[in-house]
Amino acid sequence: MLSSRLKFSRETTGALMLVGGLANTSFVGLPMIEAFFGASNMATGILIDQLGSYLVLSTLGITVAAIYSAGTESKTVVFKRVLTFPPLLALIAAFILLPFEFPDWVSDALKRLGDTLAPLALVSVGFQLRFDQTSGLKTALATGLGFKLFLAPVVIASIYFTLLGTGEEITRVTLFEAGMGPMIGGAIVAAQHGLNPPLVSLMVGVGISLSFLTLPLWSYALHHL
């Protein structure tokens, strides 16, 4: 509705849906949970990230990216993209391999490979970040970050605390994750599909930076609601 009203292009609309609708629940989210809610709540954050954020990215996110990209892809192609998306395949493989024990050297090697994910993702997005390209993007940037960092978390918190009347620790951690900056994985998918890469890079770079200011305020509000 906002895109129609503000006359955003199709690519800009898709970009905002991906980076404005998916939170950085791992790279930023997990350390923030440990800092503000304690290490005992890390398991909740991991569950939110793996079976929440990345599951949505692997299914609805890829679908949105394919639909809003410049190309006109058939439903079969979109469905194939969803089924062959690497994070989704990795998640399925993880479930299948749960009963098996790996040698320590395999686990250590996989952990070291996994540790490179966040730096590589940041470098990938950072190389595309150009603050001199904000011309014509300020409205879309303000709309996306306003929704991601303020409007969406407040609306979701209102539903939980007012309508559902629930305020357990697990609920507060979940709502805290909802206030994270844009997801890097979603940004990479959006950029790969040509969904306004300059806007996507700005959303991630500016959004993650701003989240370090908004998250302490959000944590304070959640602890006093």
PDB file of N, CA, C and O in Angstrom, residues 128-195:
ATOM      1  N   GLN A 128      29.111  -2.642  -1.751  1.00  0.00           N
ATOM      2  CA  GLN A 128      28.078  -1.987  -2.553  1.00  0.00           C
ATOM      3  C   GLN A 128      27.537  -0.721  -1.895  1.00  0.00           C
ATOM      4  O   GLN A 128      26.734  -0.018  -2.476  1.00  0.00           O
ATOM      5  N   LEU A 129      27.986  -0.458  -0.647  1.00  0.00           N
ATOM      6  CA  LEU A 129      27.460   0.680   0.102  1.00  0.00           C
ATOM      7  C   LEU A 129      28.073   1.982  -0.407  1.00  0.00           C
ATOM      8  O   LEU A 129      29.280   2.178  -0.348  1.00  0.00           O
ATOM      9  N   ARG A 130      27.216   2.863  -0.929  1.00  0.00           N
ATOM     10  CA  ARG A 130      27.661   4.149  -1.451  1.00  0.00           C
ATOM     11  C   ARG A 130      26.758   5.255  -0.904  1.00  0.00           C
ATOM     12  O   ARG A 130      25.612   5.386  -1.301  1.00  0.00           O
ATOM     13  N   PHE A 131      27.283   6.015   0.059  1.00  0.00           N
ATOM     14  CA  PHE A 131      26.469   7.073   0.656  1.00  0.00           C
ATOM     15  C   PHE A 131      26.222   8.221  -0.317  1.00  0.00           C
ATOM     16  O   PHE A 131      25.334   9.039  -0.107  1.00  0.00           O
ATOM     17  N   ASP A 132      27.016   8.266  -1.391  1.00  0.00           N
ATOM     18  CA  ASP A 132      26.808   9.311  -2.388  1.00  0.00           C
ATOM     19  C   ASP A 132      25.690   8.949  -3.362  1.00  0.00           C
ATOM     20  O   ASP A 132      25.368   9.711  -4.272  1.00  0.00           O
ATOM     21  N   GLN A 133      25.073   7.772  -3.163  1.00  0.00           N
ATOM     22  CA  GLN A 133      23.987   7.341  -4.041  1.00  0.00           C
ATOM     23  C   GLN A 133      22.617   7.458  -3.378  1.00  0.00           C
ATOM     24  O   GLN A 133      21.664   6.809  -3.769  1.00  0.00           O
ATOM     25  N   THR A 134      22.535   8.311  -2.352  1.00  0.00           N
ATOM     26  CA  THR A 134      21.261   8.458  -1.631  1.00  0.00           C
ATOM     27  C   THR A 134      20.250   9.296  -2.404  1.00  0.00           C
ATOM     28  O   THR A 134      19.076   9.317  -2.050  1.00  0.00           O
ATOM     29  N   SER A 135      20.713   9.960  -3.445  1.00  0.00           N
ATOM     30  CA  SER A 135      19.809  10.806  -4.236  1.00  0.00           C
ATOM     31  C   SER A 135      18.660   9.967  -4.799  1.00  0.00           C
ATOM     32  O   SER A 135      18.870   8.967  -5.479  1.00  0.00           O
ATOM     33  N   GLY A 136      17.455  10.373  -4.477  1.00  0.00           N
ATOM     34  CA  GLY A 136      16.272   9.669  -4.954  1.00  0.00           C
ATOM     35  C   GLY A 136      15.890   8.459  -4.126  1.00  0.00           C
ATOM     36  O   GLY A 136      14.878   7.817  -4.394  1.00  0.00           O
ATOM     37  N   LEU A 137      16.706   8.142  -3.109  1.00  0.00           N
ATOM     38  CA  LEU A 137      16.436   6.961  -2.288  1.00  0.00           C
ATOM     39  C   LEU A 137      16.031   7.310  -0.859  1.00  0.00           C
ATOM     40  O   LEU A 137      15.690   6.416  -0.073  1.00  0.00           O
ATOM     41  N   LYS A 138      16.067   8.590  -0.523  1.00  0.00           N
ATOM     42  CA  LYS A 138      15.845   8.985   0.879  1.00  0.00           C
ATOM     43  C   LYS A 138      14.460   8.607   1.379  1.00  0.00           C
ATOM     44  O   LYS A 138      14.297   8.134   2.506  1.00  0.00           O
ATOM     45  N   THR A 139      13.448   8.788   0.540  1.00  0.00           N
ATOM     46  CA  THR A 139      12.080   8.451   0.965  1.00  0.00           C
ATOM     47  C   THR A 139      11.930   6.957   1.188  1.00  0.00           C
ATOM     48  O   THR A 139      11.383   6.519   2.198  1.00  0.00           O
ATOM     49  N   ALA A 140      12.450   6.165   0.242  1.00  0.00           N
ATOM     50  CA  ALA A 140      12.369   4.715   0.380  1.00  0.00           C
ATOM     51  C   ALA A 140      13.180   4.231   1.578  1.00  0.00           C
ATOM     52  O   ALA A 140      12.744   3.343   2.315  1.00  0.00           O
ATOM     53  N   LEU A 141      14.350   4.826   1.792  1.00  0.00           N
ATOM     54  CA  LEU A 141      15.207   4.443   2.922  1.00  0.00           C
ATOM     55  C   LEU A 141      14.520   4.755   4.245  1.00  0.00           C
ATOM     56  O   LEU A 141      14.480   3.908   5.156  1.00  0.00           O
ATOM     57  N   ALA A 142      13.960   5.953   4.359  1.00  0.00           N
ATOM     58  CA  ALA A 142      13.265   6.336   5.591  1.00  0.00           C
ATOM     59  C   ALA A 142      12.036   5.466   5.823  1.00  0.00           C
ATOM     60  O   ALA A 142      11.745   5.066   6.962  1.00  0.00           O
ATOM     61  N   THR A 143      11.327   5.134   4.754  1.00  0.00           N
ATOM     62  CA  THR A 143      10.139   4.284   4.871  1.00  0.00           C
ATOM     63  C   THR A 143      10.525   2.887   5.349  1.00  0.00           C
ATOM     64  O   THR A 143       9.919   2.341   6.278  1.00  0.00           O
ATOM     65  N   GLY A 144      11.543   2.299   4.721  1.00  0.00           N
ATOM     66  CA  GLY A 144      11.965   0.949   5.078  1.00  0.00           C
ATOM     67  C   GLY A 144      12.493   0.855   6.499  1.00  0.00           C
ATOM     68  O   GLY A 144      12.115  -0.040   7.257  1.00  0.00           O
ATOM     69  N   LEU A 145      13.364   1.794   6.886  1.00  0.00           N
ATOM     70  CA  LEU A 145      13.941   1.750   8.230  1.00  0.00           C
ATOM     71  C   LEU A 145      12.920   2.144   9.295  1.00  0.00           C
ATOM     72  O   LEU A 145      12.942   1.605  10.412  1.00  0.00           O
ATOM     73  N   GLY A 146      12.023   3.055   8.961  1.00  0.00           N
ATOM     74  CA  GLY A 146      10.962   3.423   9.903  1.00  0.00           C
ATOM     75  C   GLY A 146      10.072   2.235  10.214  1.00  0.00           C
ATOM     76  O   GLY A 146       9.694   2.000  11.365  1.00  0.00           O
ATOM     77  N   PHE A 147       9.768   1.453   9.160  1.00  0.00           N
ATOM     78  CA  PHE A 147       8.959   0.253   9.350  1.00  0.00           C
ATOM     79  C   PHE A 147       9.729  -0.806  10.127  1.00  0.00           C
ATOM     80  O   PHE A 147       9.220  -1.381  11.098  1.00  0.00           O
ATOM     81  N   LYS A 148      10.991  -1.060   9.711  1.00  0.00           N
ATOM     82  CA  LYS A 148      11.777  -2.161  10.299  1.00  0.00           C
ATOM     83  C   LYS A 148      12.135  -1.908  11.754  1.00  0.00           C
ATOM     84  O   LYS A 148      12.040  -2.814  12.593  1.00  0.00           O
ATOM     85  N   LEU A 149      12.586  -0.689  12.071  1.00  0.00           N
ATOM     86  CA  LEU A 149      13.111  -0.425  13.408  1.00  0.00           C
ATOM     87  C   LEU A 149      12.073   0.093  14.398  1.00  0.00           C
ATOM     88  O   LEU A 149      12.281  -0.001  15.618  1.00  0.00           O
ATOM     89  N   PHE A 150      10.967   0.648  13.895  1.00  0.00           N
ATOM     90  CA  PHE A 150      10.002   1.271  14.807  1.00  0.00           C
ATOM     91  C   PHE A 150       8.584   0.706  14.668  1.00  0.00           C
ATOM     92  O   PHE A 150       8.050   0.099  15.601  1.00  0.00           O
ATOM     93  N   LEU A 151       7.978   0.890  13.503  1.00  0.00           N
ATOM     94  CA  LEU A 151       6.563   0.558  13.342  1.00  0.00           C
ATOM     95  C   LEU A 151       6.270  -0.929  13.554  1.00  0.00           C
ATOM     96  O   LEU A 151       5.411  -1.288  14.368  1.00  0.00           O
ATOM     97  N   ALA A 152       6.964  -1.800  12.831  1.00  0.00           N
ATOM     98  CA  ALA A 152       6.684  -3.236  12.918  1.00  0.00           C
ATOM     99  C   ALA A 152       6.869  -3.784  14.333  1.00  0.00           C
ATOM    100  O   ALA A 152       5.982  -4.478  14.847  1.00  0.00           O
ATOM    101  N   PRO A 153       8.002  -3.506  15.019  1.00  0.00           N
ATOM    102  CA  PRO A 153       8.154  -4.019  16.387  1.00  0.00           C
ATOM    103  C   PRO A 153       7.076  -3.519  17.346  1.00  0.00           C
ATOM    104  O   PRO A 153       6.590  -4.279  18.182  1.00  0.00           O
ATOM    105  N   VAL A 154       6.691  -2.244  17.206  1.00  0.00           N
ATOM    106  CA  VAL A 154       5.666  -1.682  18.101  1.00  0.00           C
ATOM    107  C   VAL A 154       4.314  -2.347  17.867  1.00  0.00           C
ATOM    108  O   VAL A 154       3.592  -2.685  18.816  1.00  0.00           O
ATOM    109  N   VAL A 155       3.955  -2.551  16.598  1.00  0.00           N
ATOM    110  CA  VAL A 155       2.678  -3.195  16.280  1.00  0.00           C
ATOM    111  C   VAL A 155       2.654  -4.624  16.809  1.00  0.00           C
ATOM    112  O   VAL A 155       1.673  -5.066  17.428  1.00  0.00           O
ATOM    113  N   ILE A 156       3.742  -5.374  16.591  1.00  0.00           N
ATOM    114  CA  ILE A 156       3.805  -6.762  17.059  1.00  0.00           C
ATOM    115  C   ILE A 156       3.755  -6.817  18.586  1.00  0.00           C
ATOM    116  O   ILE A 156       3.059  -7.658  19.173  1.00  0.00           O
ATOM    117  N   ALA A 157       4.478  -5.914  19.254  1.00  0.00           N
ATOM    118  CA  ALA A 157       4.462  -5.875  20.724  1.00  0.00           C
ATOM    119  C   ALA A 157       3.056  -5.546  21.238  1.00  0.00           C
ATOM    120  O   ALA A 157       2.609  -6.125  22.241  1.00  0.00           O
ATOM    121  N   SER A 158       2.377  -4.649  20.559  1.00  0.00           N
ATOM    122  CA  SER A 158       1.013  -4.287  20.967  1.00  0.00           C
ATOM    123  C   SER A 158       0.082  -5.493  20.885  1.00  0.00           C
ATOM    124  O   SER A 158      -0.759  -5.706  21.768  1.00  0.00           O
ATOM    125  N   ILE A 159       0.255  -6.289  19.825  1.00  0.00           N
ATOM    126  CA  ILE A 159      -0.578  -7.494  19.674  1.00  0.00           C
ATOM    127  C   ILE A 159      -0.306  -8.468  20.811  1.00  0.00           C
ATOM    128  O   ILE A 159      -1.238  -9.005  21.432  1.00  0.00           O
ATOM    129  N   TYR A 160       0.969  -8.679  21.130  1.00  0.00           N
ATOM    130  CA  TYR A 160       1.323  -9.642  22.180  1.00  0.00           C
ATOM    131  C   TYR A 160       0.867  -9.182  23.557  1.00  0.00           C
ATOM    132  O   TYR A 160       0.253  -9.934  24.315  1.00  0.00           O
ATOM    133  N   PHE A 161       1.165  -7.937  23.902  1.00  0.00           N
ATOM    134  CA  PHE A 161       0.897  -7.475  25.260  1.00  0.00           C
ATOM    135  C   PHE A 161      -0.554  -7.059  25.482  1.00  0.00           C
ATOM    136  O   PHE A 161      -1.096  -7.249  26.570  1.00  0.00           O
ATOM    137  N   THR A 162      -1.190  -6.507  24.446  1.00  0.00           N
ATOM    138  CA  THR A 162      -2.559  -6.007  24.616  1.00  0.00           C
ATOM    139  C   THR A 162      -3.606  -7.060  24.297  1.00  0.00           C
ATOM    140  O   THR A 162      -4.466  -7.375  25.122  1.00  0.00           O
ATOM    141  N   LEU A 163      -3.524  -7.634  23.091  1.00  0.00           N
ATOM    142  CA  LEU A 163      -4.559  -8.578  22.665  1.00  0.00           C
ATOM    143  C   LEU A 163      -4.352  -9.973  23.247  1.00  0.00           C
ATOM    144  O   LEU A 163      -5.302 -10.624  23.685  1.00  0.00           O
ATOM    145  N   LEU A 164      -3.095 -10.456  23.248  1.00  0.00           N
ATOM    146  CA  LEU A 164      -2.824 -11.816  23.717  1.00  0.00           C
ATOM    147  C   LEU A 164      -2.520 -11.869  25.210  1.00  0.00           C
ATOM    148  O   LEU A 164      -2.600 -12.931  25.831  1.00  0.00           O
ATOM    149  N   GLY A 165      -2.157 -10.718  25.781  1.00  0.00           N
ATOM    150  CA  GLY A 165      -1.907 -10.652  27.213  1.00  0.00           C
ATOM    151  C   GLY A 165      -0.777 -11.529  27.694  1.00  0.00           C
ATOM    152  O   GLY A 165      -0.829 -12.096  28.791  1.00  0.00           O
ATOM    153  N   THR A 166       0.247 -11.682  26.889  1.00  0.00           N
ATOM    154  CA  THR A 166       1.384 -12.519  27.274  1.00  0.00           C
ATOM    155  C   THR A 166       2.641 -11.666  27.378  1.00  0.00           C
ATOM    156  O   THR A 166       2.855 -10.761  26.580  1.00  0.00           O
ATOM    157  N   GLY A 167       3.457 -11.950  28.388  1.00  0.00           N
ATOM    158  CA  GLY A 167       4.674 -11.155  28.569  1.00  0.00           C
ATOM    159  C   GLY A 167       5.812 -11.945  29.177  1.00  0.00           C
ATOM    160  O   GLY A 167       6.625 -11.415  29.924  1.00  0.00           O
ATOM    161  N   GLU A 168       5.874 -13.262  28.869  1.00  0.00           N
ATOM    162  CA  GLU A 168       6.945 -14.095  29.400  1.00  0.00           C
ATOM    163  C   GLU A 168       8.294 -13.680  28.800  1.00  0.00           C
ATOM    164  O   GLU A 168       8.350 -12.947  27.829  1.00  0.00           O
ATOM    165  N   GLU A 169       9.360 -14.191  29.401  1.00  0.00           N
ATOM    166  CA  GLU A 169      10.716 -13.868  28.940  1.00  0.00           C
ATOM    167  C   GLU A 169      10.907 -14.251  27.478  1.00  0.00           C
ATOM    168  O   GLU A 169      11.502 -13.496  26.703  1.00  0.00           O
ATOM    169  N   ILE A 170      10.395 -15.426  27.084  1.00  0.00           N
ATOM    170  CA  ILE A 170      10.568 -15.875  25.704  1.00  0.00           C
ATOM    171  C   ILE A 170       9.861 -14.920  24.737  1.00  0.00           C
ATOM    172  O   ILE A 170      10.329 -14.680  23.626  1.00  0.00           O
ATOM    173  N   THR A 171       8.743 -14.344  25.172  1.00  0.00           N
ATOM    174  CA  THR A 171       8.025 -13.366  24.345  1.00  0.00           C
ATOM    175  C   THR A 171       8.847 -12.098  24.190  1.00  0.00           C
ATOM    176  O   THR A 171       8.963 -11.540  23.098  1.00  0.00           O
ATOM    177  N   ARG A 172       9.446 -11.650  25.274  1.00  0.00           N
ATOM    178  CA  ARG A 172      10.245 -10.415  25.225  1.00  0.00           C
ATOM    179  C   ARG A 172      11.487 -10.592  24.342  1.00  0.00           C
ATOM    180  O   ARG A 172      11.873  -9.684  23.606  1.00  0.00           O
ATOM    181  N   VAL A 173      12.104 -11.769  24.415  1.00  0.00           N
ATOM    182  CA  VAL A 173      13.265 -12.045  23.557  1.00  0.00           C
ATOM    183  C   VAL A 173      12.842 -12.058  22.086  1.00  0.00           C
ATOM    184  O   VAL A 173      13.538 -11.514  21.220  1.00  0.00           O
ATOM    185  N   THR A 174      11.698 -12.672  21.809  1.00  0.00           N
ATOM    186  CA  THR A 174      11.187 -12.721  20.435  1.00  0.00           C
ATOM    187  C   THR A 174      10.910 -11.319  19.908  1.00  0.00           C
ATOM    188  O   THR A 174      11.266 -10.982  18.766  1.00  0.00           O
ATOM    189  N   LEU A 175      10.285 -10.491  20.733  1.00  0.00           N
ATOM    190  CA  LEU A 175       9.989  -9.112  20.323  1.00  0.00           C
ATOM    191  C   LEU A 175      11.269  -8.299  20.177  1.00  0.00           C
ATOM    192  O   LEU A 175      11.364  -7.420  19.318  1.00  0.00           O
ATOM    193  N   PHE A 176      12.262  -8.590  21.007  1.00  0.00           N
ATOM    194  CA  PHE A 176      13.560  -7.917  20.895  1.00  0.00           C
ATOM    195  C   PHE A 176      14.202  -8.242  19.552  1.00  0.00           C
ATOM    196  O   PHE A 176      14.768  -7.360  18.886  1.00  0.00           O
ATOM    197  N   GLU A 177      14.109  -9.510  19.123  1.00  0.00           N
ATOM    198  CA  GLU A 177      14.641  -9.909  17.824  1.00  0.00           C
ATOM    199  C   GLU A 177      13.911  -9.193  16.686  1.00  0.00           C
ATOM    200  O   GLU A 177      14.507  -8.892  15.645  1.00  0.00           O
ATOM    201  N   ALA A 178      12.625  -8.934  16.879  1.00  0.00           N
ATOM    202  CA  ALA A 178      11.850  -8.236  15.838  1.00  0.00           C
ATOM    203  C   ALA A 178      12.349  -6.815  15.608  1.00  0.00           C
ATOM    204  O   ALA A 178      12.136  -6.239  14.540  1.00  0.00           O
ATOM    205  N   GLY A 179      13.029  -6.250  16.604  1.00  0.00           N
ATOM    206  CA  GLY A 179      13.529  -4.883  16.481  1.00  0.00           C
ATOM    207  C   GLY A 179      14.922  -4.772  15.899  1.00  0.00           C
ATOM    208  O   GLY A 179      15.481  -3.668  15.823  1.00  0.00           O
ATOM    209  N   MET A 180      15.516  -5.913  15.489  1.00  0.00           N
ATOM    210  CA  MET A 180      16.865  -5.883  14.904  1.00  0.00           C
ATOM    211  C   MET A 180      16.869  -5.172  13.555  1.00  0.00           C
ATOM    212  O   MET A 180      15.833  -5.036  12.910  1.00  0.00           O
ATOM    213  N   GLY A 181      18.046  -4.751  13.125  1.00  0.00           N
ATOM    214  CA  GLY A 181      18.192  -4.127  11.812  1.00  0.00           C
ATOM    215  C   GLY A 181      17.947  -5.136  10.699  1.00  0.00           C
ATOM    216  O   GLY A 181      17.705  -6.319  10.954  1.00  0.00           O
ATOM    217  N   PRO A 182      18.005  -4.700   9.445  1.00  0.00           N
ATOM    218  CA  PRO A 182      17.728  -5.577   8.306  1.00  0.00           C
ATOM    219  C   PRO A 182      18.674  -6.767   8.215  1.00  0.00           C
ATOM    220  O   PRO A 182      19.850  -6.676   8.569  1.00  0.00           O
ATOM    221  N   MET A 183      18.145  -7.873   7.711  1.00  0.00           N
ATOM    222  CA  MET A 183      18.921  -9.110   7.564  1.00  0.00           C
ATOM    223  C   MET A 183      19.898  -9.021   6.386  1.00  0.00           C
ATOM    224  O   MET A 183      19.512  -8.622   5.288  1.00  0.00           O
ATOM    225  N   ILE A 184      21.136  -9.402   6.622  1.00  0.00           N
ATOM    226  CA  ILE A 184      22.145  -9.375   5.565  1.00  0.00           C
ATOM    227  C   ILE A 184      21.810 -10.398   4.478  1.00  0.00           C
ATOM    228  O   ILE A 184      21.960 -10.140   3.286  1.00  0.00           O
ATOM    229  N   GLY A 185      21.361 -11.584   4.885  1.00  0.00           N
ATOM    230  CA  GLY A 185      21.001 -12.617   3.910  1.00  0.00           C
ATOM    231  C   GLY A 185      19.903 -12.152   2.969  1.00  0.00           C
ATOM    232  O   GLY A 185      19.961 -12.378   1.758  1.00  0.00           O
ATOM    233  N   GLY A 186      18.897 -11.482   3.526  1.00  0.00           N
ATOM    234  CA  GLY A 186      17.818 -10.937   2.696  1.00  0.00           C
ATOM    235  C   GLY A 186      18.331  -9.884   1.733  1.00  0.00           C
ATOM    236  O   GLY A 186      17.882  -9.797   0.585  1.00  0.00           O
ATOM    237  N   ALA A 187      19.293  -9.084   2.201  1.00  0.00           N
ATOM    238  CA  ALA A 187      19.874  -8.045   1.353  1.00  0.00           C
ATOM    239  C   ALA A 187      20.642  -8.657   0.190  1.00  0.00           C
ATOM    240  O   ALA A 187      20.572  -8.167  -0.945  1.00  0.00           O
ATOM    241  N   ILE A 188      21.383  -9.738   0.468  1.00  0.00           N
ATOM    242  CA  ILE A 188      22.154 -10.393  -0.592  1.00  0.00           C
ATOM    243  C   ILE A 188      21.213 -10.984  -1.636  1.00  0.00           C
ATOM    244  O   ILE A 188      21.444 -10.854  -2.848  1.00  0.00           O
ATOM    245  N   VAL A 189      20.135 -11.625  -1.189  1.00  0.00           N
ATOM    246  CA  VAL A 189      19.151 -12.195  -2.120  1.00  0.00           C
ATOM    247  C   VAL A 189      18.524 -11.082  -2.960  1.00  0.00           C
ATOM    248  O   VAL A 189      18.365 -11.220  -4.183  1.00  0.00           O
ATOM    249  N   ALA A 190      18.170  -9.975  -2.330  1.00  0.00           N
ATOM    250  CA  ALA A 190      17.566  -8.855  -3.055  1.00  0.00           C
ATOM    251  C   ALA A 190      18.527  -8.298  -4.100  1.00  0.00           C
ATOM    252  O   ALA A 190      18.131  -8.033  -5.249  1.00  0.00           O
ATOM    253  N   ALA A 191      19.795  -8.131  -3.720  1.00  0.00           N
ATOM    254  CA  ALA A 191      20.796  -7.606  -4.656  1.00  0.00           C
ATOM    255  C   ALA A 191      21.024  -8.559  -5.818  1.00  0.00           C
ATOM    256  O   ALA A 191      21.175  -8.139  -6.969  1.00  0.00           O
ATOM    257  N   GLN A 192      21.046  -9.863  -5.525  1.00  0.00           N
ATOM    258  CA  GLN A 192      21.248 -10.862  -6.580  1.00  0.00           C
ATOM    259  C   GLN A 192      20.121 -10.826  -7.606  1.00  0.00           C
ATOM    260  O   GLN A 192      20.333 -11.145  -8.778  1.00  0.00           O
ATOM    261  N   HIS A 193      18.928 -10.438  -7.180  1.00  0.00           N
ATOM    262  CA  HIS A 193      17.777 -10.381  -8.083  1.00  0.00           C
ATOM    263  C   HIS A 193      17.567  -8.982  -8.668  1.00  0.00           C
ATOM    264  O   HIS A 193      16.548  -8.709  -9.296  1.00  0.00           O
ATOM    265  N   GLY A 194      18.539  -8.096  -8.451  1.00  0.00           N
ATOM    266  CA  GLY A 194      18.469  -6.771  -9.038  1.00  0.00           C
ATOM    267  C   GLY A 194      17.417  -5.876  -8.432  1.00  0.00           C
ATOM    268  O   GLY A 194      16.911  -4.956  -9.085  1.00  0.00           O
ATOM    269  N   LEU A 195      17.073  -6.114  -7.165  1.00  0.00           N
ATOM    270  CA  LEU A 195      16.046  -5.309  -6.501  1.00  0.00           C
ATOM    271  C   LEU A 195      16.690  -4.077  -5.853  1.00  0.00           C
ATOM    272  O   LEU A 195      16.948  -4.032  -4.654  1.00  0.00           O
TER     273      LEU A 195
END
